CSV table of C-alpha atoms in Angstrom, one decimal:
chain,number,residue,atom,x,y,z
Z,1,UNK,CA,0.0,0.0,0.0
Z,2,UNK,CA,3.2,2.6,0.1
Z,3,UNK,CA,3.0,5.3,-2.4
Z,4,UNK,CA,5.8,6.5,-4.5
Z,5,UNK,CA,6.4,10.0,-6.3
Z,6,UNK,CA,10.1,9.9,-7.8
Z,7,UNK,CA,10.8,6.4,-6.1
Z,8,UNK,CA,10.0,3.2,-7.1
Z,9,UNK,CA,10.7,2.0,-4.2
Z,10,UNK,CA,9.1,3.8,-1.3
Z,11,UNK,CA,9.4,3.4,2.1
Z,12,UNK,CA,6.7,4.4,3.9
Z,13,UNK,CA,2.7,4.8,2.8
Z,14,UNK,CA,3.6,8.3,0.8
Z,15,UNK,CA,7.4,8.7,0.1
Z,16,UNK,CA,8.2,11.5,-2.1
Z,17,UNK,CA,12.0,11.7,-3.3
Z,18,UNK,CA,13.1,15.2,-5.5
Z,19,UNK,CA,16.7,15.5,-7.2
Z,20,UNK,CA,15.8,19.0,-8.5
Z,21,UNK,CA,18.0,21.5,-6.9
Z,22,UNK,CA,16.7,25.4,-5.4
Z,23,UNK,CA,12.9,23.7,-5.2
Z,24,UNK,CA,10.8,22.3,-2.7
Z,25,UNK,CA,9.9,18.7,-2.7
Z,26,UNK,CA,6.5,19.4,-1.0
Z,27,UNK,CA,4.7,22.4,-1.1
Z,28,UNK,CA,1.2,23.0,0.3
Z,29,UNK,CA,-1.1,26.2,0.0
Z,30,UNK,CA,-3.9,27.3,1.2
Z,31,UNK,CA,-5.4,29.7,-1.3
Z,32,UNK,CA,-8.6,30.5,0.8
Z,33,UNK,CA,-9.3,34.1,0.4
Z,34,UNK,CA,-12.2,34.3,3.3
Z,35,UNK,CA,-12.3,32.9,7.0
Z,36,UNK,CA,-9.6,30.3,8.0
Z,37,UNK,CA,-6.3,29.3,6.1
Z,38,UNK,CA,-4.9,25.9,7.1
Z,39,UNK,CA,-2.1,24.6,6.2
Z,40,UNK,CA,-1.0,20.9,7.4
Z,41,UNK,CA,-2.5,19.1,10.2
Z,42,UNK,CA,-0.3,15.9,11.6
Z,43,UNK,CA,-1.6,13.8,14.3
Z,44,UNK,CA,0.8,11.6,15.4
Z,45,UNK,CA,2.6,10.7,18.7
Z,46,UNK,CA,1.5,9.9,22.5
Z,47,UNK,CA,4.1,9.9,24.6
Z,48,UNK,CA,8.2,10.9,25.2
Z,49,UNK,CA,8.9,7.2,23.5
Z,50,UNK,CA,7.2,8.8,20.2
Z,51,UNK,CA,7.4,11.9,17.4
Z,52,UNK,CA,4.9,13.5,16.2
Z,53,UNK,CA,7.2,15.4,13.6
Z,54,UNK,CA,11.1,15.0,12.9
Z,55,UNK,CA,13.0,16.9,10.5
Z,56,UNK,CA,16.7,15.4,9.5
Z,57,UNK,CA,19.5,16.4,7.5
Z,58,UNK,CA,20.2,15.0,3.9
Z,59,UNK,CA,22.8,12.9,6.2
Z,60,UNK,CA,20.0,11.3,8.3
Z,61,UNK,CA,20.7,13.6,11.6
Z,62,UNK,CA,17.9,14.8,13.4
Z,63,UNK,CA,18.2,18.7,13.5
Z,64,UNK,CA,14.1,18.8,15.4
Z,65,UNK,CA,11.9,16.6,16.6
Z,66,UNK,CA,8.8,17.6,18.6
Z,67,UNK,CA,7.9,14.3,20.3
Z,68,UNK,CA,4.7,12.8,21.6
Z,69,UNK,CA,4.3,14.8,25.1
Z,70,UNK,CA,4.9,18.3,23.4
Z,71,UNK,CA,8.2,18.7,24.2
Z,72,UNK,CA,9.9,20.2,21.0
Z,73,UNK,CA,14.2,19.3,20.7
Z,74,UNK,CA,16.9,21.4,18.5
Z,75,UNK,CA,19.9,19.5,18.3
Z,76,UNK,CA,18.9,16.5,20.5
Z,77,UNK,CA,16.4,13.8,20.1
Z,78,UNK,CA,15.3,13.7,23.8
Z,79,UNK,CA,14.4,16.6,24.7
Z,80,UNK,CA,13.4,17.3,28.6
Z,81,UNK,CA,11.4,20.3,28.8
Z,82,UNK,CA,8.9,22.3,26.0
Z,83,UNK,CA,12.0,23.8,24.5
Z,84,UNK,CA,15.5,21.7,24.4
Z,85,UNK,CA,18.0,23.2,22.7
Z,86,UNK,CA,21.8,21.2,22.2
Z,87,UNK,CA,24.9,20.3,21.2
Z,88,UNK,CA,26.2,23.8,21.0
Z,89,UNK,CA,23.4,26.0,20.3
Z,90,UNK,CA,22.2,29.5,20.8
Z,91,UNK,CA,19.5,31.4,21.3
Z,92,UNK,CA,18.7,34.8,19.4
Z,93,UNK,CA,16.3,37.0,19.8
Z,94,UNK,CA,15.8,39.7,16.5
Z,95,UNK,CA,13.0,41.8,16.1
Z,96,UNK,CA,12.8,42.2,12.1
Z,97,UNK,CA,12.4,46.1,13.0
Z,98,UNK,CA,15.5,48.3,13.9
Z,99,UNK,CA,15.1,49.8,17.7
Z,100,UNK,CA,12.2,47.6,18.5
Z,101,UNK,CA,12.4,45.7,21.9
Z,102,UNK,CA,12.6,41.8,22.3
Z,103,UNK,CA,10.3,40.1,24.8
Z,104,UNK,CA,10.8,36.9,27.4
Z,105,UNK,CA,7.5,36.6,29.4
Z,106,UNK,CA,4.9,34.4,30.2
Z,107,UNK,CA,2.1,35.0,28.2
Z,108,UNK,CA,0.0,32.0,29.5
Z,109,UNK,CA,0.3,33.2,33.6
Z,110,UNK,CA,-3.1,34.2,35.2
Z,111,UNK,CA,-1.5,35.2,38.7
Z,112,UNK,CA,2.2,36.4,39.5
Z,113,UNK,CA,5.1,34.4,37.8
Z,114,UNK,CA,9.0,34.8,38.0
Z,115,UNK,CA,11.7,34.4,35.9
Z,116,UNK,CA,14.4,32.1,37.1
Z,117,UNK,CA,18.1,31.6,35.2
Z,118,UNK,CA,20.3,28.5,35.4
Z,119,UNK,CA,23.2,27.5,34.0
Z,120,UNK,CA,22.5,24.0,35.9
Z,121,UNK,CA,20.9,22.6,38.8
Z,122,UNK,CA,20.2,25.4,40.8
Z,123,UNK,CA,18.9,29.0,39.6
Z,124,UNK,CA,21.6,31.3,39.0
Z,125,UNK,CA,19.6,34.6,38.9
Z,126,UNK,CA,16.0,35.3,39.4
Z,127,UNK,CA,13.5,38.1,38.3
Z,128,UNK,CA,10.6,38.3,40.7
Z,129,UNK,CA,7.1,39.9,39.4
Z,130,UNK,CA,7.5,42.9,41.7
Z,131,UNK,CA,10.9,43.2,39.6
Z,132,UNK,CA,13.3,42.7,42.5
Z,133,UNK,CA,16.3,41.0,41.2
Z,134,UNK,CA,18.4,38.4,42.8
Z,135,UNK,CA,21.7,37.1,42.0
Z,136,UNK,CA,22.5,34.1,44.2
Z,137,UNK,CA,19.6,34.0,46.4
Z,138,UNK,CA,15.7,32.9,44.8
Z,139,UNK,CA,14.2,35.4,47.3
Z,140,UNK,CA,15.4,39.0,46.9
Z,141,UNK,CA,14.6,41.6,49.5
Z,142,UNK,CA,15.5,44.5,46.9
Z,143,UNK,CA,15.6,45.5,43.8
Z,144,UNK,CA,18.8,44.2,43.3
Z,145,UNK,CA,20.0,41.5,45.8
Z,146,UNK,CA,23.4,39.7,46.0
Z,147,UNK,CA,24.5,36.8,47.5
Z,148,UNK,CA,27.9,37.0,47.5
Z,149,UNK,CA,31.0,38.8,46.4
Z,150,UNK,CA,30.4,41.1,43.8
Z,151,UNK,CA,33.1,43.8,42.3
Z,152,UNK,CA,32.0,47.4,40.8
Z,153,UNK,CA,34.8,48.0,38.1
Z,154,UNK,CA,37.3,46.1,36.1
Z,155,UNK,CA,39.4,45.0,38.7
Z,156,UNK,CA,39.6,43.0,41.5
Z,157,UNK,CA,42.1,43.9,44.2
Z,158,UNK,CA,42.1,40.5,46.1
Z,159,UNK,CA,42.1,39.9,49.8
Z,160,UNK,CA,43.0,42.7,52.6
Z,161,UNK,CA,44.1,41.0,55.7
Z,162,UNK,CA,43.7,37.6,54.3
Z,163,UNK,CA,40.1,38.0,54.0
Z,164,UNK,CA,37.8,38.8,51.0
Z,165,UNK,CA,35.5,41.7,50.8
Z,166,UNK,CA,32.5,41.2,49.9
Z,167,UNK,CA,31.8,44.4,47.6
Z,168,UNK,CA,34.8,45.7,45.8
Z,169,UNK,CA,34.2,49.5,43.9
Z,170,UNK,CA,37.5,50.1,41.6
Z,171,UNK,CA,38.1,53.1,40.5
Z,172,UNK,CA,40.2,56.1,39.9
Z,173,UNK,CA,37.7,58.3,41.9
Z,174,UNK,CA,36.0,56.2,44.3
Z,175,UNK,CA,34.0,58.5,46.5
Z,176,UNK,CA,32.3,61.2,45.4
Z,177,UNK,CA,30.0,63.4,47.4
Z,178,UNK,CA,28.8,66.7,46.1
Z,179,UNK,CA,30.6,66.6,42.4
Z,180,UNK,CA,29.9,65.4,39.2
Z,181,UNK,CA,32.8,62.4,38.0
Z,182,UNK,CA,33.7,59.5,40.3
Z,183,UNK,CA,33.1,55.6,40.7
Z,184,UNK,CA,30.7,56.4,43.4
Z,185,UNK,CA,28.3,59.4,43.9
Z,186,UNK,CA,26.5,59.5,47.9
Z,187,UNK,CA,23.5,62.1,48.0
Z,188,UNK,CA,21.0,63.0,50.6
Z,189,UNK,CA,21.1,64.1,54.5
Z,190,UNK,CA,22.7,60.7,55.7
Z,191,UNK,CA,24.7,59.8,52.3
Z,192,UNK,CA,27.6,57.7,54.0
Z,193,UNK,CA,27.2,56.2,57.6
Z,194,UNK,CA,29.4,53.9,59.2
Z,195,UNK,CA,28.0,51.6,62.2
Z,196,UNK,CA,29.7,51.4,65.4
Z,197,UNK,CA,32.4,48.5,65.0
Z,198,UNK,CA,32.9,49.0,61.6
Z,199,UNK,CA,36.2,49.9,59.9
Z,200,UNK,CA,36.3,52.4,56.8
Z,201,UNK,CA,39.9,52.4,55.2
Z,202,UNK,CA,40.9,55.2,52.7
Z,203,UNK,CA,44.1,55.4,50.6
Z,204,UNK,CA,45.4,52.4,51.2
Z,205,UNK,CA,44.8,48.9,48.5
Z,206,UNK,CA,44.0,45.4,49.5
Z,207,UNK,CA,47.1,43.7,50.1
């Protein structure tokens, strides 16, 4: 019962096999000029074990396959989540017109949803719905929370008196009160307070 167009010896029940080069070897159109315009329809697939639609090189490597649960692979055949993408690859975002913005969001969320970033297990870098930001911690307190060491500049100066800071601010000007210029400007009627126990060290590096 297999159907051939440019085969004689097809594989499957419609295999169609072209040799022409620069032209499609299936085309399908919907010419409709009023109310809906499908195009093609394939029902196929149950489960992880199946694929609903799989597109390979001329070499016979699979370069998509959206499988039976939904879940949609670039570059790998097993894809564990709506959207796996593999074996090297990128993701761009262009917007086809010049100074337009490019979107990530979560069109399908009824309540409040967050954005979480991973580069493995745990999330790397979160963006909350109230639009705190947190970079080591999943529950930022501020706009922008950090967890950790983080350095203001090009340079980091190392350890002073064998221990780490937590916030380095490199600079050629690094405080800055009243003036214009500088690495960092303080404002306001309390712009620089120091706690009792504290040490504040000017002029001098990090060892």
């Amino acid at each position: 019962g297999n159907v051939g167009i440019g085969t004689t010896g097809p594989a499957a029940k419609l295999n169609v096999v072209s040799s022409v080069d620069d032209v499609n070897t299936v085309l399908i159109t919907n010419t409709a000029a009023t109310g809906k315009s499908y195009g093609l329809e394939i029902a196929a697939g149950t489960n992880s074990i199946d694929h609903a639609l799989q597109v390979l090189s001329k070499a016979g490597a699979s370069l998509m396959r959206i499988r039976g649960d939904g879940n949609v692979g670039i570059g790998t055949t097993n894809p564990s989540q709506k959207l796996s993408i593999a074996a090297g690859g990128k993701l761009a975002l262009n917007n086809s017109s010049d100074n337009s913005n490019a979107w990530i969001y979560n069109a399908g969320a009824t309540g409040n949803a967050d954005l979480y970033l991973t580069t493995g297990v745990d999330p790397a870098m979160v963006i909350k719905h109230s639009g705190n930001v947190g970079i080591g911690t999943t529950g930022p307190g501020a706009l922008l929370n950090v967890n950790g060491t983080f350095l203001v500049g090009a340079t980091a100066l190392g350890a002073y008196g064998g221990t780490a800071p937590k916030a380095e601010i490199y600079g050629t000007s690094i405080l800055n009160t009243d003036s214009e210029g500088g690495t960092l400007a303080l404002y306001g009627t309390d712009a620089f307070a120091v706690n009792k126990g504290s040490a504040l060290v000017f002029g001098e590096k990090y060892n």
